[in-house]
Coordinates of C-alpha atoms in Angstrom, one line a residue:
Chain K
M385 CA 11.0 -20.9 17.4
T386 CA 8.5 -18.1 17.5
L387 CA 11.2 -15.8 16.2
V388 CA 11.8 -17.9 13.2
A389 CA 8.1 -18.0 12.5
F390 CA 7.9 -14.3 12.6
Q391 CA 10.7 -13.6 10.1
P392 CA 9.2 -14.9 6.8
T393 CA 6.1 -12.8 7.0
S394 CA 8.2 -9.7 6.3
K395 CA 11.6 -10.7 5.0
G396 CA 10.4 -13.3 2.5
A397 CA 7.7 -11.1 1.1
P398 CA 8.3 -10.9 -2.7
S399 CA 6.6 -7.5 -3.0
R400 CA 5.5 -4.9 -0.5
R401 CA 2.1 -4.5 -2.2
G402 CA -0.5 -6.8 -0.9
V403 CA 1.5 -7.9 2.2
K404 CA -0.4 -7.0 5.3
P405 CA 2.1 -5.8 7.9
R406 CA 1.8 -7.5 11.3
R407 CA 0.0 -5.6 14.0
E408 CA 1.9 -2.4 14.6
G409 CA 4.1 -2.8 17.6
G410 CA 2.5 -5.9 19.0
I411 CA 3.8 -7.2 22.3
A412 CA 6.9 -4.9 22.2
S413 CA 4.6 -1.9 22.7
Y414 CA 4.0 -3.0 26.3
F415 CA 7.8 -3.1 26.8
F416 CA 8.2 0.4 25.5
V417 CA 5.5 1.9 27.9
A418 CA 6.3 -0.3 30.9
G419 CA 8.7 2.0 32.8
Y420 CA 6.5 5.1 32.3
T421 CA 3.4 3.2 33.3
V422 CA 4.9 2.2 36.6
L423 CA 5.8 5.8 37.3
L424 CA 2.3 6.9 36.2
V425 CA 0.6 4.6 38.6
A426 CA 2.9 5.4 41.5
F427 CA 3.0 9.2 41.2
G428 CA -0.1 10.0 39.2
I429 CA -3.0 7.6 39.6
F430 CA -2.3 6.4 43.1
P431 CA -2.0 9.8 44.7
T432 CA -5.1 11.0 42.8
C433 CA -7.1 8.2 44.1
Y434 CA -5.7 8.9 47.5
A435 CA -6.8 12.6 47.2
I436 CA -10.3 11.5 46.2
Y437 CA -10.4 9.1 49.1
L438 CA -9.3 11.8 51.5
A439 CA -11.8 14.3 50.2
F440 CA -14.7 11.8 50.8
T441 CA -13.7 10.7 54.3
N442 CA -13.1 12.4 57.6
D443 CA -10.0 12.4 59.8
R444 CA -11.0 9.0 61.2
G445 CA -11.2 7.5 57.8
Q446 CA -15.1 7.3 57.8
F447 CA -17.0 8.0 54.7
A448 CA -18.2 11.6 54.9
G449 CA -20.1 12.1 51.7
V450 CA -19.7 15.7 50.4
N451 CA -19.2 17.1 53.9
Q452 CA -15.6 18.1 53.2
F453 CA -16.6 19.9 50.0
S454 CA -19.4 21.8 51.6
K455 CA -17.2 22.6 54.6
V456 CA -14.4 24.2 52.5
A457 CA -16.9 25.9 50.1
R458 CA -18.5 27.6 53.1
D459 CA -15.1 28.9 54.3
Y460 CA -15.1 32.7 53.9
R461 CA -11.7 32.5 52.2
F462 CA -12.8 30.0 49.6
L463 CA -14.6 32.2 47.0
P464 CA -12.2 35.1 47.1
A465 CA -9.3 32.8 46.4
F466 CA -11.0 31.4 43.3
E467 CA -12.0 34.9 42.2
N468 CA -8.4 36.0 42.5
I469 CA -7.2 33.1 40.5
A470 CA -9.9 33.6 37.8
V471 CA -8.9 37.2 37.2
Y472 CA -5.3 36.2 37.0
L473 CA -6.0 33.3 34.6
V474 CA -7.9 35.4 32.1
M475 CA -5.2 38.0 31.9
W476 CA -2.4 35.4 31.9
L477 CA -3.9 33.2 29.1
V478 CA -4.8 36.1 26.8
L479 CA -1.4 37.7 27.1
L480 CA 0.5 34.4 26.8
V481 CA -1.3 33.2 23.7
V482 CA -1.3 36.5 21.8
M483 CA 2.3 37.4 22.7
T484 CA 4.0 34.0 22.2
V485 CA 2.3 33.4 18.8
L486 CA 3.0 36.9 17.7
A487 CA 6.7 36.7 18.8
A488 CA 7.2 33.3 17.3
V489 CA 5.8 34.3 13.9
A490 CA 7.8 37.5 14.0
L491 CA 11.0 35.6 14.8
R492 CA 10.4 33.1 12.1
S493 CA 9.3 35.5 9.3
W494 CA 10.2 39.1 10.1
V495 CA 13.5 39.0 11.9
R496 CA 16.9 38.1 10.4
P497 CA 18.1 34.6 11.4
G498 CA 21.0 35.8 13.5
M499 CA 18.9 38.4 15.3
S500 CA 16.1 35.8 15.7
S501 CA 18.4 33.4 17.4
L502 CA 19.7 36.1 19.8
L503 CA 16.2 37.3 20.7
R504 CA 15.0 33.8 21.4
F505 CA 18.0 33.3 23.7
L506 CA 17.2 36.6 25.5
F507 CA 13.5 35.8 25.8
Y508 CA 14.2 32.4 27.1
L509 CA 16.9 33.5 29.6
P510 CA 14.5 34.3 32.5
G511 CA 13.0 30.8 32.2
A512 CA 16.1 29.6 34.1
L513 CA 14.8 31.6 37.1
A514 CA 11.4 29.9 37.3
G515 CA 10.2 29.3 40.8
V516 CA 11.7 30.9 43.9
A517 CA 14.4 32.7 42.1
S518 CA 12.0 34.6 39.8
V519 CA 9.9 35.7 42.7
L520 CA 13.0 37.0 44.5
V521 CA 14.1 39.0 41.5
W522 CA 10.6 40.5 41.1
L523 CA 10.6 41.4 44.8
F524 CA 13.4 43.7 43.8
M525 CA 11.8 44.8 40.5
L526 CA 8.7 45.9 42.4
D527 CA 10.6 47.9 45.0
P528 CA 10.8 51.5 43.6
D529 CA 14.0 52.0 45.7
V530 CA 16.1 49.5 43.9
S531 CA 14.2 48.7 40.7
P532 CA 15.5 49.8 37.3
A533 CA 11.9 50.6 36.5
G534 CA 11.6 52.6 39.7
K535 CA 10.6 55.8 37.7
L536 CA 7.9 53.8 36.0
L537 CA 6.5 52.5 39.3
R538 CA 6.5 56.0 40.8
A539 CA 4.8 57.3 37.7
L540 CA 2.1 54.7 38.3
G541 CA 1.7 56.0 41.8
D542 CA 3.7 53.2 43.6
N543 CA 6.1 55.2 45.7
S544 CA 7.1 52.3 48.0
F545 CA 7.3 48.5 48.0
A546 CA 4.2 48.4 50.1
A547 CA 2.3 50.5 47.6
T548 CA 3.2 48.3 44.8
L549 CA 1.9 45.3 46.7
N550 CA -1.6 46.8 46.8
P551 CA -4.0 43.8 46.7
S552 CA -5.6 45.1 43.4
H553 CA -2.2 44.9 41.7
L554 CA -1.5 41.3 42.6
P555 CA -3.0 39.6 39.5
V556 CA -0.9 41.9 37.3
I557 CA 2.2 41.2 39.3
F558 CA 1.7 37.5 39.1
V559 CA 1.0 37.7 35.3
L560 CA 4.3 39.7 34.9
I561 CA 6.3 37.1 36.9
A562 CA 4.7 34.2 35.0
F563 CA 5.2 35.8 31.6
W564 CA 8.8 36.7 32.4
T565 CA 9.7 33.2 33.4
G566 CA 7.4 31.2 31.2
A567 CA 6.8 32.9 27.9
G568 CA 10.3 32.6 26.5
G569 CA 10.3 28.8 26.7
W570 CA 7.0 28.7 24.8
I571 CA 8.2 31.1 22.2
V572 CA 11.1 28.7 21.6
V573 CA 8.6 25.8 21.3
M574 CA 6.3 27.8 19.0
Y575 CA 9.2 28.8 16.9
G576 CA 10.3 25.2 16.6
A577 CA 6.8 24.2 15.5
L578 CA 6.8 27.0 12.9
N579 CA 10.2 25.8 11.7
N580 CA 8.6 22.4 11.0
I581 CA 6.4 23.9 8.3
P582 CA 8.2 23.0 5.0
D583 CA 9.7 25.9 3.1
E584 CA 7.8 24.7 0.0
V585 CA 4.5 25.5 1.7
L586 CA 5.5 29.0 2.6
E587 CA 7.1 29.4 -0.8
A588 CA 3.9 28.3 -2.5
A589 CA 1.8 30.8 -0.4
R590 CA 4.2 33.6 -1.4
M591 CA 3.9 32.6 -5.1
D592 CA 0.1 32.8 -4.7
G593 CA 0.5 36.4 -3.5
A594 CA 0.0 35.9 0.2
G595 CA 1.6 38.6 2.3
R596 CA 3.3 38.0 5.7
W597 CA 0.1 38.6 7.6
Q598 CA -1.9 36.4 5.4
T599 CA 0.7 33.6 5.5
A600 CA 0.8 33.9 9.3
R601 CA -3.0 33.9 9.7
Q602 CA -3.9 31.3 7.1
I603 CA -1.0 28.9 7.1
Q604 CA 1.5 29.3 10.0
I605 CA -0.9 29.8 12.9
P606 CA -3.4 27.1 11.8
M607 CA -0.5 24.6 11.4
I608 CA 0.7 25.2 15.0
R609 CA -2.7 25.2 16.5
K610 CA -2.1 22.0 18.3
W611 CA 0.8 23.5 20.1
I612 CA -1.2 26.6 21.0
T613 CA -3.9 24.4 22.5
Y614 CA -1.3 22.4 24.4
M615 CA 0.3 25.6 25.7
S616 CA -3.0 26.9 26.9
I617 CA -3.8 23.7 28.8
L618 CA -0.5 23.7 30.5
A619 CA -0.6 27.4 31.3
F620 CA -4.1 27.0 32.7
A621 CA -2.9 24.1 34.9
A622 CA 0.1 26.1 36.1
G623 CA -2.1 29.1 36.7
T624 CA -4.6 27.3 39.0
Q625 CA -1.7 26.0 41.1
L626 CA -0.2 29.4 41.8
F627 CA 1.5 29.0 45.1
I628 CA 5.1 30.1 45.5
E629 CA 4.5 33.6 44.1
P630 CA 1.7 34.7 46.6
Q631 CA 3.3 32.8 49.4
L632 CA 6.7 34.5 49.0
L633 CA 5.1 37.9 48.5
Q634 CA 3.2 37.3 51.6
T635 CA 6.4 36.6 53.5
A636 CA 8.2 39.5 52.0
S637 CA 5.4 42.0 52.6
L638 CA 5.2 41.1 56.3
G639 CA 1.7 39.9 56.0
R640 CA 0.1 42.6 53.8
V641 CA -0.6 40.0 51.1
S642 CA -3.2 37.5 52.3
S643 CA -1.9 34.0 53.2
T644 CA -4.9 32.5 51.4
W645 CA -4.8 34.5 48.2
S646 CA -4.8 31.5 45.9
P647 CA -6.8 28.2 46.3
N648 CA -3.6 26.3 46.7
Q649 CA -2.5 28.5 49.5
L650 CA -5.8 27.8 51.2
A651 CA -5.3 24.1 50.7
Y652 CA -1.8 24.5 52.2
V653 CA -3.2 26.4 55.2
Y654 CA -5.7 23.6 55.7
A655 CA -3.1 20.9 55.5
F656 CA -0.2 22.4 57.4
Q657 CA -1.7 25.0 59.7
Q658 CA -5.1 23.4 60.5
G659 CA -3.8 19.8 60.1
D660 CA -6.9 19.1 58.0
F661 CA -5.7 16.8 55.2
N662 CA -9.3 15.9 54.2
G663 CA -10.3 19.6 53.7
A664 CA -7.1 20.2 51.7
A665 CA -7.8 17.3 49.5
A666 CA -11.3 18.6 48.9
I667 CA -9.9 21.9 47.7
S668 CA -7.5 20.0 45.4
I669 CA -10.4 18.1 43.9
F670 CA -12.2 21.4 43.1
L671 CA -9.0 22.6 41.3
L672 CA -8.8 19.2 39.6
V673 CA -12.3 19.4 38.3
L674 CA -11.7 22.9 37.1
G675 CA -8.6 21.9 35.2
L676 CA -10.3 18.9 33.6
A677 CA -13.3 21.0 32.5
C678 CA -11.1 23.4 30.7
A679 CA -8.9 20.7 29.2
G680 CA -12.0 18.9 28.0
V681 CA -13.2 22.0 26.1
L682 CA -9.8 22.6 24.5
V683 CA -9.3 18.9 23.6
T684 CA -12.6 18.6 21.9
R685 CA -12.3 21.9 20.0
S686 CA -8.7 21.6 18.8
A687 CA -8.5 18.2 17.3
L688 CA -5.7 17.4 19.7
F689 CA -6.6 13.7 19.7
K690 CA -7.4 13.1 16.0
L691 CA -4.3 10.9 15.8
E692 CA -6.1 7.6 15.8
D693 CA -5.8 5.4 12.7
Q694 CA -6.3 7.5 9.7
Chain P
M21 CA 6.7 44.9 14.8
G22 CA 10.3 45.9 15.5
L23 CA 9.0 48.1 18.4
V24 CA 7.1 45.2 20.0
M25 CA 10.2 43.0 19.7
A26 CA 12.4 45.7 21.3
A27 CA 9.9 46.2 24.2
L28 CA 9.8 42.5 24.8
A29 CA 13.5 42.2 24.8
L30 CA 13.8 45.0 27.3
F31 CA 11.2 43.5 29.5
F32 CA 12.9 40.1 29.5
V33 CA 16.5 41.3 29.8
L34 CA 16.4 44.3 32.2
P35 CA 15.7 42.3 35.4
V36 CA 18.5 39.9 34.4
I37 CA 21.0 42.7 33.9
W38 CA 20.0 44.2 37.2
L39 CA 20.5 40.8 38.8
L40 CA 24.0 40.4 37.3
L41 CA 25.0 43.8 38.5
A42 CA 23.6 43.8 42.0
P43 CA 26.3 41.6 43.6
S44 CA 29.0 44.1 42.6
K45 CA 27.5 46.7 44.9
T46 CA 27.1 47.1 48.6
A47 CA 23.6 47.0 50.1
D48 CA 23.8 50.8 50.3
Q49 CA 24.9 51.3 46.7
V50 CA 22.1 49.0 45.5
V51 CA 19.6 51.5 46.9
H52 CA 21.4 54.8 46.1
N53 CA 23.3 54.3 42.9
W54 CA 21.8 54.0 39.4
P55 CA 20.1 50.6 39.3
L56 CA 22.1 49.5 36.3
S57 CA 25.5 50.7 37.5
F58 CA 28.5 48.5 38.3
G59 CA 30.1 48.6 41.7
S60 CA 33.4 46.8 41.9
F61 CA 34.8 43.3 41.5
S62 CA 36.2 43.2 45.0
Q63 CA 32.6 43.8 46.3
I64 CA 31.6 40.6 44.4
G65 CA 34.3 38.8 46.4
H66 CA 32.9 40.2 49.6
A67 CA 29.4 39.1 48.8
W68 CA 30.7 35.7 47.9
S69 CA 32.5 35.2 51.2
H70 CA 29.4 36.4 53.1
L71 CA 27.3 33.9 51.1
M72 CA 29.8 31.0 51.7
S73 CA 30.0 31.7 55.4
F74 CA 26.2 31.3 55.7
Q75 CA 25.8 28.0 57.6
N76 CA 29.3 26.8 56.7
H77 CA 29.1 26.5 52.9
A78 CA 25.5 25.5 52.9
M79 CA 25.1 27.0 49.4
L80 CA 27.6 24.4 47.9
K81 CA 25.8 21.6 49.6
W82 CA 22.5 22.7 48.2
L83 CA 23.9 22.9 44.7
R84 CA 25.3 19.4 44.9
N85 CA 22.0 18.1 46.1
S86 CA 20.1 19.8 43.3
A87 CA 22.5 18.3 40.8
I88 CA 21.9 14.8 42.2
Y89 CA 18.1 15.1 42.2
S90 CA 17.8 16.8 38.8
G91 CA 20.4 14.6 37.1
G92 CA 19.1 11.3 38.5
S93 CA 15.5 12.1 37.5
L94 CA 16.5 13.3 34.1
I95 CA 18.0 10.0 33.3
L96 CA 15.0 8.1 34.5
T97 CA 12.7 10.5 32.7
L98 CA 14.4 9.9 29.3
I99 CA 14.6 6.1 29.7
T100 CA 10.9 6.0 30.4
S101 CA 9.3 8.8 28.4
V102 CA 11.0 8.4 25.0
P103 CA 10.0 4.8 24.4
A104 CA 6.6 5.5 25.9
G105 CA 5.9 8.5 23.6
Y106 CA 7.2 6.5 20.6
A107 CA 4.9 3.5 21.4
L108 CA 1.9 5.7 21.9
A109 CA 2.4 7.5 18.6
L110 CA 3.5 4.7 16.3
T111 CA 2.3 1.4 17.6
R112 CA -1.2 0.1 18.4
F113 CA -1.8 -1.9 21.5
R114 CA -4.6 -2.6 23.9
G115 CA -4.9 0.2 26.4
R116 CA -3.1 2.7 24.2
T117 CA -6.0 5.2 24.2
T118 CA -6.5 4.9 27.9
L119 CA -2.8 5.5 28.6
L120 CA -2.8 8.5 26.3
V121 CA -5.9 10.0 28.0
V122 CA -4.6 9.3 31.5
T123 CA -1.3 10.9 30.5
L124 CA -3.0 14.1 29.3
I125 CA -5.2 14.2 32.4
T126 CA -2.3 13.7 34.7
M127 CA -0.3 16.3 32.8
I128 CA -2.9 19.0 33.0
M129 CA -3.7 18.3 36.6
P130 CA -2.1 20.9 38.9
S131 CA 0.9 19.0 40.2
A132 CA 0.6 20.8 43.5
T133 CA -2.7 18.8 43.9
L134 CA -0.5 15.7 44.1
V135 CA 2.2 17.0 46.3
L136 CA 0.4 16.3 49.5
P137 CA -0.8 12.8 48.6
I138 CA 2.7 12.0 47.2
F139 CA 4.1 13.2 50.5
L140 CA 1.8 10.8 52.4
E141 CA 2.5 8.0 50.0
I142 CA 6.3 8.5 50.4
N143 CA 5.8 8.6 54.2
Q144 CA 3.9 5.3 54.0
F145 CA 6.9 3.7 52.2
H146 CA 9.4 5.2 54.6
L147 CA 11.2 7.2 51.9
I148 CA 11.0 10.6 53.7
G149 CA 14.4 12.2 53.7
T150 CA 15.9 9.8 51.1
I151 CA 17.0 11.0 47.7
W152 CA 14.3 8.7 46.2
S153 CA 11.6 10.7 47.7
V154 CA 12.5 13.5 45.3
I155 CA 14.1 11.6 42.3
L156 CA 11.2 9.1 41.7
P157 CA 8.3 11.6 41.7
F158 CA 10.5 14.0 39.6
S159 CA 11.0 11.2 37.1
F160 CA 7.3 10.9 36.3
Y161 CA 7.1 13.4 33.5
P162 CA 3.9 13.1 31.4
F163 CA 4.7 16.3 29.6
G164 CA 7.9 14.6 28.2
V165 CA 5.9 11.6 27.1
Y166 CA 3.4 13.9 25.4
L167 CA 6.1 16.0 23.7
V168 CA 7.7 12.8 22.3
Y169 CA 4.3 11.5 21.3
I170 CA 3.3 14.7 19.4
Y171 CA 6.7 14.7 17.8
F172 CA 6.5 11.2 16.4
A173 CA 2.8 11.4 15.6
T174 CA 3.3 14.5 13.5
S175 CA 6.8 14.1 12.1
L176 CA 7.7 10.5 11.5
P177 CA 5.7 9.2 8.5
R178 CA 4.0 5.9 9.4
D179 CA 4.9 4.6 6.0
I180 CA 8.6 4.6 6.9
I181 CA 7.9 2.5 10.0
A182 CA 5.6 0.2 8.0
A183 CA 8.3 -0.2 5.4
A184 CA 10.9 -1.0 8.0
R185 CA 8.7 -3.7 9.5
V186 CA 8.1 -5.2 6.0
D187 CA 11.9 -5.2 5.5
G188 CA 12.2 -7.4 8.6
C189 CA 13.2 -4.9 11.3
S190 CA 12.2 -6.1 14.8
E191 CA 10.1 -3.6 16.9
W192 CA 13.3 -2.8 18.9
Q193 CA 15.3 -2.2 15.7
V194 CA 12.6 0.1 14.3
F195 CA 12.7 2.1 17.5
A196 CA 16.5 2.1 18.0
H197 CA 17.6 2.6 14.4
I198 CA 14.9 4.6 12.8
A199 CA 12.9 6.5 15.4
L200 CA 15.6 7.3 18.0
P201 CA 18.1 8.9 15.6
L202 CA 15.3 11.2 14.3
A203 CA 14.2 12.0 17.8
R204 CA 17.3 13.9 18.9
P205 CA 15.6 17.4 18.8
V206 CA 12.7 16.2 20.9
I207 CA 14.9 14.3 23.3
A208 CA 16.9 17.5 23.8
L209 CA 13.6 19.4 24.4
V210 CA 12.4 16.8 27.0
A211 CA 15.8 16.7 28.7
F212 CA 15.8 20.5 28.8
F213 CA 12.3 21.0 30.2
S214 CA 12.7 18.1 32.7
F215 CA 16.0 19.4 34.0
V216 CA 14.9 23.0 34.3
G217 CA 11.6 22.0 35.9
N218 CA 13.2 19.7 38.4
W219 CA 16.1 22.0 39.2
N220 CA 13.6 24.8 40.0
N221 CA 11.1 22.6 41.8
F222 CA 10.3 23.8 45.3
F223 CA 7.1 22.4 46.8
L224 CA 7.8 18.7 46.9
P225 CA 11.4 18.8 48.2
Y226 CA 10.3 21.4 50.7
L227 CA 7.9 18.8 52.2
V228 CA 9.8 15.5 51.9
L229 CA 13.3 16.7 52.8
P230 CA 13.2 17.9 56.4
N231 CA 16.9 18.3 56.8
S232 CA 18.7 21.5 55.6
D233 CA 21.7 19.3 54.5
Q234 CA 19.4 17.7 52.0
F235 CA 17.8 20.8 50.6
P236 CA 18.0 21.5 46.9
V237 CA 19.1 25.0 46.1
Q238 CA 15.6 26.4 45.6
V239 CA 14.5 25.4 49.1
G240 CA 17.9 26.8 50.2
L241 CA 17.1 30.2 48.6
N242 CA 13.9 30.3 50.6
Q243 CA 15.9 29.8 53.8
L244 CA 18.3 32.4 52.7
L245 CA 15.4 34.9 52.1
S246 CA 14.0 34.3 55.6
S247 CA 17.5 35.0 56.9
T248 CA 17.8 38.4 55.1
P249 CA 17.4 41.4 57.5
S250 CA 15.6 43.5 54.8
F251 CA 12.8 40.9 54.7
N252 CA 13.0 39.4 58.1
P253 CA 14.5 41.9 60.6
V254 CA 14.3 39.5 63.5
A255 CA 15.7 36.2 62.2
G256 CA 18.1 38.0 59.9
A257 CA 19.7 40.3 62.5
G258 CA 23.5 39.9 62.7
L259 CA 23.8 38.0 59.4
N260 CA 25.5 39.4 56.4
I261 CA 22.9 38.3 53.9
T262 CA 21.7 41.4 52.2
I263 CA 20.4 42.2 48.7
P264 CA 23.8 41.8 46.9
E265 CA 24.3 38.4 48.6
L266 CA 20.8 37.3 47.8
A267 CA 21.3 38.3 44.2
L268 CA 24.6 36.4 44.0
A269 CA 22.9 33.4 45.5
I270 CA 20.2 33.6 42.8
I271 CA 22.8 33.8 40.0
V272 CA 24.8 30.8 41.4
A273 CA 21.5 28.8 41.8
I274 CA 20.5 29.2 38.2
L275 CA 23.9 28.9 36.6
P276 CA 23.7 25.2 35.8
V277 CA 20.3 25.7 34.0
L278 CA 21.8 28.5 31.9
V279 CA 24.8 26.3 31.0
L280 CA 22.4 23.5 30.0
F281 CA 20.5 25.9 27.8
L282 CA 23.6 27.0 26.0
F283 CA 24.4 23.3 25.2
S284 CA 20.9 22.4 24.0
Q285 CA 20.2 25.5 22.1
R286 CA 21.4 24.0 18.9
A287 CA 19.0 21.2 19.1
L288 CA 16.2 23.5 20.2
V289 CA 16.8 25.9 17.4
S290 CA 17.3 23.4 14.6
G291 CA 13.6 22.8 14.7
M292 CA 11.9 19.6 15.4
L293 CA 11.5 17.9 12.1
A294 CA 14.1 19.5 10.0
G295 CA 15.9 16.1 9.7
S296 CA 13.0 14.0 8.5
T297 CA 11.1 16.4 6.2
K298 CA 14.0 18.1 4.5
G299 CA 16.8 15.5 4.8

């Protein structure tokens, strides 16, 4: 009966003008988001609340105030880990944003389509090795004895695998690994976003006498700004959770690399070597707050959420 | 600009070429020959049989496990994230903004932050060591929802949707007959990132799957690394897992992801809105 009642509002309308469409989506919207919402609660919200709960209690489940936070913050390994990650993040974000946007614009406007397609494939290719595989490959790339860039490593003064893994080199090494596996995928996404800009817009810019650089700076890059922001947020998040890379380098270097180089490693040591889940959760909350602060800045400055009713 | 592109191409491709060539050489040749030289095909066969004899074909078991985990969660991810992204972008409902904000927050939150609590949660529900302990957390993919949301919000004109409603389409019809056909590029994109991400995921399966028989291939690679004499002289002694075998294992482990990329490249390259703005 309700179905019948619904029909005339739209179908029977003599003219589109003046007819107020029913509330967009209505009850059906809940059906569309139901499955995702269940997963969100089960594997997003619930575990987050659990981490917060753990961070504010002790191992007997008693409320501990900020004791866990002050305990981990006083740990002598805490500040160095965050310093390491900060140096890494600055280098990583600058390189990523500059290079992916530059490459995407070049592939869209400078390079012939066939070549552009081939290059995108080649840039993306290492993305398939993200995770353990990429670290293993780079263990070899950083070993002057087997690396194709062995001459380059030696020229930089790294005559052995151990010399390459000098602690001061680690941020650069992790940036290289992250860029090698991650940048290509983002170049593909940026290129896709650039492709969405109608040809007419670019044509009009050309007619008005805009050169390639001007078109890129004043039309293409502003029009994909949303994606650049989005990429930065995700890259930041991924950067703060650096874990496998230092962990595997630590194993492969027979302990020369610190086992608590990154905050996540420190949290891991807390949880699985010291059996202190509460301390581990407290470190996680520090990381979480850090990520939220950065995302907040990006979200408010990039109009990412100006998609409410126009 | 050409120079920058060439340098980039070299940086991205050189390690891959090295990786592809390494299994054709003996451990000795890898060190002493030119890094980009080719050994022999028969040597690849030797490396393969060494790799296969490691823990009685463990490599094949790990690959099958990875396929089950990544494939299962890919299906669940698409079923849940595409309608959700669509509804967030093109419908209005109570709680929409909250859901959107929570999605963004969860998405930017370091996922490793949640690994430990998810482990405890799964433990609580006695799912440790089951395939669901990996598939269900993998299926939760806010990035996918956000990609779909951004796609629909920026590419599908609201007027088209409004017109379809005026013409009597039900909400399901609007979604299935108008939005979904236009969403192919973004579905490919989500499927692609989800599969690649899950196939390469290490941390969660490492914690929730205690048994080597259940390892996905990434966790298997880690075990292989700690069994390599060059990195672990003690545990690796007596095993035939050297650099060429390890390189071959890496290639085999990433092969499915490469194949997937070849198939979805068309959708990726065609651009996200080509259909709706130019069609």
